[in-house]
Amino acid sequence: MTRMDADVIVVGAGAVGLACAAELSGGGLSVVVAERHASPGQETSSRNSQVLHAGIYYPAGSLKARLSVAGNRSLSEFCEAHGVPFLRTGKWLLAVEPDEEPRLAEVVAGGRANGVELEEVPIGRFRAEEPHVRAAAAVLSPSTGIFDVHGLFRVLRVIAEGNGASFAFRHSLKAASPVAGGFELVFSDPAGEEARLTAARVVNAAGLDADVVAAMPGLNVEEVGYRQTWTKGSYFRIRSARRHLARRLLYPVLPAGYGSVLGIHLTLDLDGELRLGPDVEVLGDRRQDYSVDEGRRSAFLDAARRYLPSLEEGDLAPDQSGIRARLQAIGAPFRDFVVAEESARGFPGWVNLVGVESPGLTSCLEIAREVRALLGA
Ligand SMILES: Cc1cc2nc3c(=O)[nH]c(=O)nc-3n(C[C@H](O)[C@H](O)[C@H](O)COP(=O)(O)OP(=O)(O)OC[C@H]3O[C@@H](n4cnc5c(N)ncnc54)[C@H](O)[C@@H]3O)c2cc1C
């Protein structure tokens, strides 16, 4: 068999690629991680809510349900074991109006079917705990938390490098082809220099471009349903003087059919600052434009005032944004994460991770375990 440069090339050093690198190198494989940016986690993995989700909203038995429920446990243990800042804040699921209570009950039943602990809290106790929040009914998810993604990137990289993995930053994958015993990957660096690497196995953890990378060896991504739609989510932060408005994350329920888009909710960061978002903006073109449009302020204010009635326009300032790699159109039937080894399609040893939107961060360690099992490593 042709001698390969590595047992595995992982394409992409977001949370998922880093977790795969740590997991696979821990199993004794030689791993190269190729990333087009100069450091890990420069795209979606650092542009999100940093919430360790409980696994409430996803259909029972789906990968999103299974991997986020398991990931809530494994990632919180990982953060604690490795000193990654982590806070189990808990979150409130809210029926803001009485007529939203049946929907809240449905969401709670779905979460419980996934094995998630959810506590119906008497409204008097909720109002005592969150005197600034308006709701007709509230349910507590005690296992939801927040954590420091940059701490996670650092630790996963140290683990992977400690296991002998190497990182090729500023290397953008341009082409891939099957060769005897594996794949040849062609990269370019910022100077336009080309580099070729071979590996027996490839893990495509390319996030927003996972569909583009999946197509490189010759897979018809339209036919297999891997084409991703980019959906931007913007955030507005609430000024510090009003950080007392909420003690836990606030997630008002949405009507059924929104899939894993959760509406304009409120999250905390590790410093106790409050943020609203993300909203939903389908991007027609594939441009990573992370600017936040000031014009969205009034929509944020209207959505948030339903449950935080004392908020005022001057309390909000544009914050960050991120882009979801979605397989599922808004209102369309549920689509799960794709975690697929492609032997059956003629590409043995090639693993595609496609449509890894939320709860991808929560699930990253579990996705990596699935990948290791798929590769028999
Ligand atoms: C607004 C928003 C909020 C979210 N909130 C949460 C949350 O609170 N909790 C949660 O669990 N999940 C959340 N998510 C989802 C989560 O952020 C993602 O599922 C996760 O970050 C995906 O990680 P990744 O490693 O697959 O992708 P990425 O972080 O995008 O990493 C992919 C990497 O691949 C690299 N790459 C791409 N193409 C190439 C190429 N050709 N050559 C070399 N490198 C390449 C990119 O540069 C990038 O670094 C949120 C997502 C968004 C957008």
mmCIF file with all atom_site columns, C-alpha atoms and ligand atoms in Angstrom, residues 11-18 34-37 39-53 147 153 171-174 187 205-210 212-213 216 231-235 251 265 267 278-279 288 320-325 337 353 356-364, ligand 1:
data_model
loop_
_atom_site.group_PDB
_atom_site.id
_atom_site.type_symbol
_atom_site.label_atom_id
_atom_site.label_alt_id
_atom_site.label_comp_id
_atom_site.label_asym_id
_atom_site.label_entity_id
_atom_site.label_seq_id
_atom_site.pdbx_PDB_ins_code
_atom_site.Cartn_x
_atom_site.Cartn_y
_atom_site.Cartn_z
_atom_site.occupancy
_atom_site.B_iso_or_equiv
_atom_site.pdbx_formal_charge
_atom_site.auth_seq_id
_atom_site.auth_comp_id
_atom_site.auth_asym_id
_atom_site.auth_atom_id
_atom_site.pdbx_PDB_model_num
ATOM   1   C CA  . VAL A 1 11  ? -10.207 19.450 7.761  1.00 0.00 ? 11  VAL A CA  1
ATOM   2   C CA  . GLY A 1 12  ? -11.161 22.359 10.010 1.00 0.00 ? 12  GLY A CA  1
ATOM   3   C CA  . ALA A 1 13  ? -10.070 23.403 13.498 1.00 0.00 ? 13  ALA A CA  1
ATOM   4   C CA  . GLY A 1 14  ? -13.405 24.496 14.930 1.00 0.00 ? 14  GLY A CA  1
ATOM   5   C CA  . ALA A 1 15  ? -14.701 22.828 18.086 1.00 0.00 ? 15  ALA A CA  1
ATOM   6   C CA  . VAL A 1 16  ? -15.680 19.695 16.165 1.00 0.00 ? 16  VAL A CA  1
ATOM   7   C CA  . GLY A 1 17  ? -12.395 19.310 14.256 1.00 0.00 ? 17  GLY A CA  1
ATOM   8   C CA  . LEU A 1 18  ? -10.385 19.918 17.435 1.00 0.00 ? 18  LEU A CA  1
ATOM   9   C CA  . ALA A 1 34  ? -5.600  21.520 8.354  1.00 0.00 ? 34  ALA A CA  1
ATOM   10  C CA  . GLU A 1 35  ? -7.198  24.901 8.979  1.00 0.00 ? 35  GLU A CA  1
ATOM   11  C CA  . ARG A 1 36  ? -7.425  27.887 6.666  1.00 0.00 ? 36  ARG A CA  1
ATOM   12  C CA  . HIS A 1 37  ? -7.135  30.459 9.457  1.00 0.00 ? 37  HIS A CA  1
ATOM   13  C CA  . SER A 1 39  ? -5.584  29.797 14.786 1.00 0.00 ? 39  SER A CA  1
ATOM   14  C CA  . PRO A 1 40  ? -8.420  27.509 15.912 1.00 0.00 ? 40  PRO A CA  1
ATOM   15  C CA  . GLY A 1 41  ? -12.081 28.428 16.200 1.00 0.00 ? 41  GLY A CA  1
ATOM   16  C CA  . GLN A 1 42  ? -12.132 31.579 14.076 1.00 0.00 ? 42  GLN A CA  1
ATOM   17  C CA  . GLU A 1 43  ? -15.506 30.872 12.443 1.00 0.00 ? 43  GLU A CA  1
ATOM   18  C CA  . THR A 1 44  ? -18.775 29.545 13.899 1.00 0.00 ? 44  THR A CA  1
ATOM   19  C CA  . SER A 1 45  ? -17.273 27.953 17.005 1.00 0.00 ? 45  SER A CA  1
ATOM   20  C CA  . SER A 1 46  ? -16.434 31.371 18.467 1.00 0.00 ? 46  SER A CA  1
ATOM   21  C CA  . ARG A 1 47  ? -19.545 33.164 17.152 1.00 0.00 ? 47  ARG A CA  1
ATOM   22  C CA  . ASN A 1 48  ? -22.394 31.644 19.112 1.00 0.00 ? 48  ASN A CA  1
ATOM   23  C CA  . SER A 1 49  ? -24.199 31.700 22.451 1.00 0.00 ? 49  SER A CA  1
ATOM   24  C CA  . GLN A 1 50  ? -21.636 29.479 24.263 1.00 0.00 ? 50  GLN A CA  1
ATOM   25  C CA  . VAL A 1 51  ? -24.516 27.567 25.786 1.00 0.00 ? 51  VAL A CA  1
ATOM   26  C CA  . LEU A 1 52  ? -24.112 23.988 26.941 1.00 0.00 ? 52  LEU A CA  1
ATOM   27  C CA  . HIS A 1 53  ? -27.545 22.852 25.850 1.00 0.00 ? 53  HIS A CA  1
ATOM   28  C CA  . PHE A 1 147 ? -18.754 27.894 29.113 1.00 0.00 ? 147 PHE A CA  1
ATOM   29  C CA  . PHE A 1 153 ? -10.137 25.213 21.992 1.00 0.00 ? 153 PHE A CA  1
ATOM   30  C CA  . HIS A 1 171 ? -3.798  25.859 4.811  1.00 0.00 ? 171 HIS A CA  1
ATOM   31  C CA  . SER A 1 172 ? -6.994  25.939 2.803  1.00 0.00 ? 172 SER A CA  1
ATOM   32  C CA  . LEU A 1 173 ? -8.192  22.689 1.239  1.00 0.00 ? 173 LEU A CA  1
ATOM   33  C CA  . LYS A 1 174 ? -8.772  23.187 -2.488 1.00 0.00 ? 174 LYS A CA  1
ATOM   34  C CA  . PHE A 1 187 ? -3.959  22.777 0.036  1.00 0.00 ? 187 PHE A CA  1
ATOM   35  C CA  . ALA A 1 205 ? -15.175 19.140 9.885  1.00 0.00 ? 205 ALA A CA  1
ATOM   36  C CA  . ALA A 1 206 ? -15.244 22.217 7.665  1.00 0.00 ? 206 ALA A CA  1
ATOM   37  C CA  . GLY A 1 207 ? -18.324 23.853 9.221  1.00 0.00 ? 207 GLY A CA  1
ATOM   38  C CA  . LEU A 1 208 ? -19.829 26.393 6.836  1.00 0.00 ? 208 LEU A CA  1
ATOM   39  C CA  . ASP A 1 209 ? -17.984 24.826 3.900  1.00 0.00 ? 209 ASP A CA  1
ATOM   40  C CA  . ALA A 1 210 ? -18.533 21.198 4.898  1.00 0.00 ? 210 ALA A CA  1
ATOM   41  C CA  . VAL A 1 212 ? -18.071 22.166 -0.484 1.00 0.00 ? 212 VAL A CA  1
ATOM   42  C CA  . VAL A 1 213 ? -15.421 19.901 1.050  1.00 0.00 ? 213 VAL A CA  1
ATOM   43  C CA  . MET A 1 216 ? -14.287 17.516 -3.446 1.00 0.00 ? 216 MET A CA  1
ATOM   44  C CA  . THR A 1 231 ? -28.355 31.463 8.084  1.00 0.00 ? 231 THR A CA  1
ATOM   45  C CA  . LYS A 1 232 ? -26.979 34.406 10.009 1.00 0.00 ? 232 LYS A CA  1
ATOM   46  C CA  . GLY A 1 233 ? -27.838 35.105 13.614 1.00 0.00 ? 233 GLY A CA  1
ATOM   47  C CA  . SER A 1 234 ? -27.150 38.547 15.085 1.00 0.00 ? 234 SER A CA  1
ATOM   48  C CA  . TYR A 1 235 ? -27.020 39.516 18.747 1.00 0.00 ? 235 TYR A CA  1
ATOM   49  C CA  . TYR A 1 251 ? -35.977 30.984 26.265 1.00 0.00 ? 251 TYR A CA  1
ATOM   50  C CA  . HIS A 1 265 ? -33.805 34.511 23.616 1.00 0.00 ? 265 HIS A CA  1
ATOM   51  C CA  . THR A 1 267 ? -28.267 34.434 27.380 1.00 0.00 ? 267 THR A CA  1
ATOM   52  C CA  . PRO A 1 278 ? -29.586 35.194 17.719 1.00 0.00 ? 278 PRO A CA  1
ATOM   53  C CA  . ASP A 1 279 ? -32.219 36.166 15.168 1.00 0.00 ? 279 ASP A CA  1
ATOM   54  C CA  . GLN A 1 288 ? -18.975 35.716 5.828  1.00 0.00 ? 288 GLN A CA  1
ATOM   55  C CA  . GLN A 1 320 ? -21.575 39.841 17.460 1.00 0.00 ? 320 GLN A CA  1
ATOM   56  C CA  . SER A 1 321 ? -23.128 37.571 14.859 1.00 0.00 ? 321 SER A CA  1
ATOM   57  C CA  . GLY A 1 322 ? -22.574 34.018 13.688 1.00 0.00 ? 322 GLY A CA  1
ATOM   58  C CA  . ILE A 1 323 ? -23.641 31.937 10.706 1.00 0.00 ? 323 ILE A CA  1
ATOM   59  C CA  . ARG A 1 324 ? -25.429 28.593 10.978 1.00 0.00 ? 324 ARG A CA  1
ATOM   60  C CA  . ALA A 1 325 ? -24.667 25.816 8.494  1.00 0.00 ? 325 ALA A CA  1
ATOM   61  C CA  . PHE A 1 337 ? -26.590 16.268 11.942 1.00 0.00 ? 337 PHE A CA  1
ATOM   62  C CA  . LEU A 1 353 ? -19.798 16.116 9.313  1.00 0.00 ? 353 LEU A CA  1
ATOM   63  C CA  . VAL A 1 356 ? -23.491 20.787 12.358 1.00 0.00 ? 356 VAL A CA  1
ATOM   64  C CA  . GLU A 1 357 ? -25.510 23.734 13.590 1.00 0.00 ? 357 GLU A CA  1
ATOM   65  C CA  . SER A 1 358 ? -26.672 24.087 17.197 1.00 0.00 ? 358 SER A CA  1
ATOM   66  C CA  . PRO A 1 359 ? -26.241 22.032 19.401 1.00 0.00 ? 359 PRO A CA  1
ATOM   67  C CA  . GLY A 1 360 ? -22.927 21.311 17.667 1.00 0.00 ? 360 GLY A CA  1
ATOM   68  C CA  . LEU A 1 361 ? -20.775 22.924 20.295 1.00 0.00 ? 361 LEU A CA  1
ATOM   69  C CA  . THR A 1 362 ? -22.475 21.026 23.108 1.00 0.00 ? 362 THR A CA  1
ATOM   70  C CA  . SER A 1 363 ? -22.108 17.816 21.098 1.00 0.00 ? 363 SER A CA  1
ATOM   71  C CA  . CYS A 1 364 ? -18.503 18.246 19.906 1.00 0.00 ? 364 CYS A CA  1
HETATM 72  C C1  . LIG B 2 .   ? -25.554 32.140 16.106 1.00 0.00 ? 1   LIG B C1  1
HETATM 73  C C2  . LIG B 2 .   ? -25.194 30.772 16.574 1.00 0.00 ? 1   LIG B C2  1
HETATM 74  C C3  . LIG B 2 .   ? -25.402 30.395 17.901 1.00 0.00 ? 1   LIG B C3  1
HETATM 75  C C4  . LIG B 2 .   ? -25.064 29.113 18.329 1.00 0.00 ? 1   LIG B C4  1
HETATM 76  N N1  . LIG B 2 .   ? -25.177 28.803 19.647 1.00 0.00 ? 1   LIG B N1  1
HETATM 77  C C5  . LIG B 2 .   ? -24.802 27.562 20.074 1.00 0.00 ? 1   LIG B C5  1
HETATM 78  C C6  . LIG B 2 .   ? -24.861 27.245 21.446 1.00 0.00 ? 1   LIG B C6  1
HETATM 79  O O1  . LIG B 2 .   ? -25.145 28.096 22.291 1.00 0.00 ? 1   LIG B O1  1
HETATM 80  N N2  . LIG B 2 .   ? -24.569 25.975 21.822 1.00 0.00 ? 1   LIG B N2  1
HETATM 81  C C7  . LIG B 2 .   ? -24.215 25.010 20.921 1.00 0.00 ? 1   LIG B C7  1
HETATM 82  O O2  . LIG B 2 .   ? -24.028 23.875 21.322 1.00 0.00 ? 1   LIG B O2  1
HETATM 83  N N3  . LIG B 2 .   ? -24.106 25.310 19.605 1.00 0.00 ? 1   LIG B N3  1
HETATM 84  C C8  . LIG B 2 .   ? -24.369 26.567 19.182 1.00 0.00 ? 1   LIG B C8  1
HETATM 85  N N4  . LIG B 2 .   ? -24.236 26.896 17.855 1.00 0.00 ? 1   LIG B N4  1
HETATM 86  C C9  . LIG B 2 .   ? -23.727 25.889 16.949 1.00 0.00 ? 1   LIG B C9  1
HETATM 87  C C10 . LIG B 2 .   ? -22.205 25.741 17.058 1.00 0.00 ? 1   LIG B C10 1
HETATM 88  O O3  . LIG B 2 .   ? -21.581 27.007 17.112 1.00 0.00 ? 1   LIG B O3  1
HETATM 89  C C11 . LIG B 2 .   ? -21.698 24.931 15.876 1.00 0.00 ? 1   LIG B C11 1
HETATM 90  O O4  . LIG B 2 .   ? -22.445 23.735 15.779 1.00 0.00 ? 1   LIG B O4  1
HETATM 91  C C12 . LIG B 2 .   ? -20.233 24.556 16.024 1.00 0.00 ? 1   LIG B C12 1
HETATM 92  O O5  . LIG B 2 .   ? -19.472 25.678 16.369 1.00 0.00 ? 1   LIG B O5  1
HETATM 93  C C13 . LIG B 2 .   ? -19.741 23.941 14.742 1.00 0.00 ? 1   LIG B C13 1
HETATM 94  O O6  . LIG B 2 .   ? -18.374 23.680 14.903 1.00 0.00 ? 1   LIG B O6  1
HETATM 95  P P1  . LIG B 2 .   ? -17.532 23.193 13.676 1.00 0.00 ? 1   LIG B P1  1
HETATM 96  O O7  . LIG B 2 .   ? -16.184 22.860 14.206 1.00 0.00 ? 1   LIG B O7  1
HETATM 97  O O8  . LIG B 2 .   ? -18.301 22.141 12.950 1.00 0.00 ? 1   LIG B O8  1
HETATM 98  O O9  . LIG B 2 .   ? -17.505 24.437 12.668 1.00 0.00 ? 1   LIG B O9  1
HETATM 99  P P2  . LIG B 2 .   ? -16.579 25.730 12.651 1.00 0.00 ? 1   LIG B P2  1
HETATM 100 O O10 . LIG B 2 .   ? -16.372 26.316 13.967 1.00 0.00 ? 1   LIG B O10 1
HETATM 101 O O11 . LIG B 2 .   ? -17.152 26.593 11.577 1.00 0.00 ? 1   LIG B O11 1
HETATM 102 O O12 . LIG B 2 .   ? -15.196 25.169 12.157 1.00 0.00 ? 1   LIG B O12 1
HETATM 103 C C14 . LIG B 2 .   ? -14.962 24.781 10.824 1.00 0.00 ? 1   LIG B C14 1
HETATM 104 C C15 . LIG B 2 .   ? -13.540 25.147 10.482 1.00 0.00 ? 1   LIG B C15 1
HETATM 105 O O13 . LIG B 2 .   ? -13.239 24.646 9.192  1.00 0.00 ? 1   LIG B O13 1
HETATM 106 C C16 . LIG B 2 .   ? -12.403 25.566 8.539  1.00 0.00 ? 1   LIG B C16 1
HETATM 107 N N5  . LIG B 2 .   ? -12.497 25.340 7.106  1.00 0.00 ? 1   LIG B N5  1
HETATM 108 C C17 . LIG B 2 .   ? -13.608 25.402 6.329  1.00 0.00 ? 1   LIG B C17 1
HETATM 109 N N6  . LIG B 2 .   ? -13.308 25.112 5.055  1.00 0.00 ? 1   LIG B N6  1
HETATM 110 C C18 . LIG B 2 .   ? -11.966 24.858 5.014  1.00 0.00 ? 1   LIG B C18 1
HETATM 111 C C19 . LIG B 2 .   ? -11.063 24.512 3.976  1.00 0.00 ? 1   LIG B C19 1
HETATM 112 N N7  . LIG B 2 .   ? -11.459 24.374 2.684  1.00 0.00 ? 1   LIG B N7  1
HETATM 113 N N8  . LIG B 2 .   ? -9.750  24.335 4.290  1.00 0.00 ? 1   LIG B N8  1
HETATM 114 C C20 . LIG B 2 .   ? -9.314  24.475 5.578  1.00 0.00 ? 1   LIG B C20 1
HETATM 115 N N9  . LIG B 2 .   ? -10.130 24.817 6.597  1.00 0.00 ? 1   LIG B N9  1
HETATM 116 C C21 . LIG B 2 .   ? -11.449 24.997 6.319  1.00 0.00 ? 1   LIG B C21 1
HETATM 117 C C22 . LIG B 2 .   ? -12.969 26.921 8.961  1.00 0.00 ? 1   LIG B C22 1
HETATM 118 O O14 . LIG B 2 .   ? -12.022 27.946 8.817  1.00 0.00 ? 1   LIG B O14 1
HETATM 119 C C23 . LIG B 2 .   ? -13.347 26.659 10.414 1.00 0.00 ? 1   LIG B C23 1
HETATM 120 O O15 . LIG B 2 .   ? -12.339 27.047 11.326 1.00 0.00 ? 1   LIG B O15 1
HETATM 121 C C24 . LIG B 2 .   ? -24.534 28.170 17.406 1.00 0.00 ? 1   LIG B C24 1
HETATM 122 C C25 . LIG B 2 .   ? -24.315 28.556 16.076 1.00 0.00 ? 1   LIG B C25 1
HETATM 123 C C26 . LIG B 2 .   ? -24.620 29.851 15.679 1.00 0.00 ? 1   LIG B C26 1
HETATM 124 C C27 . LIG B 2 .   ? -24.324 30.262 14.271 1.00 0.00 ? 1   LIG B C27 1
#
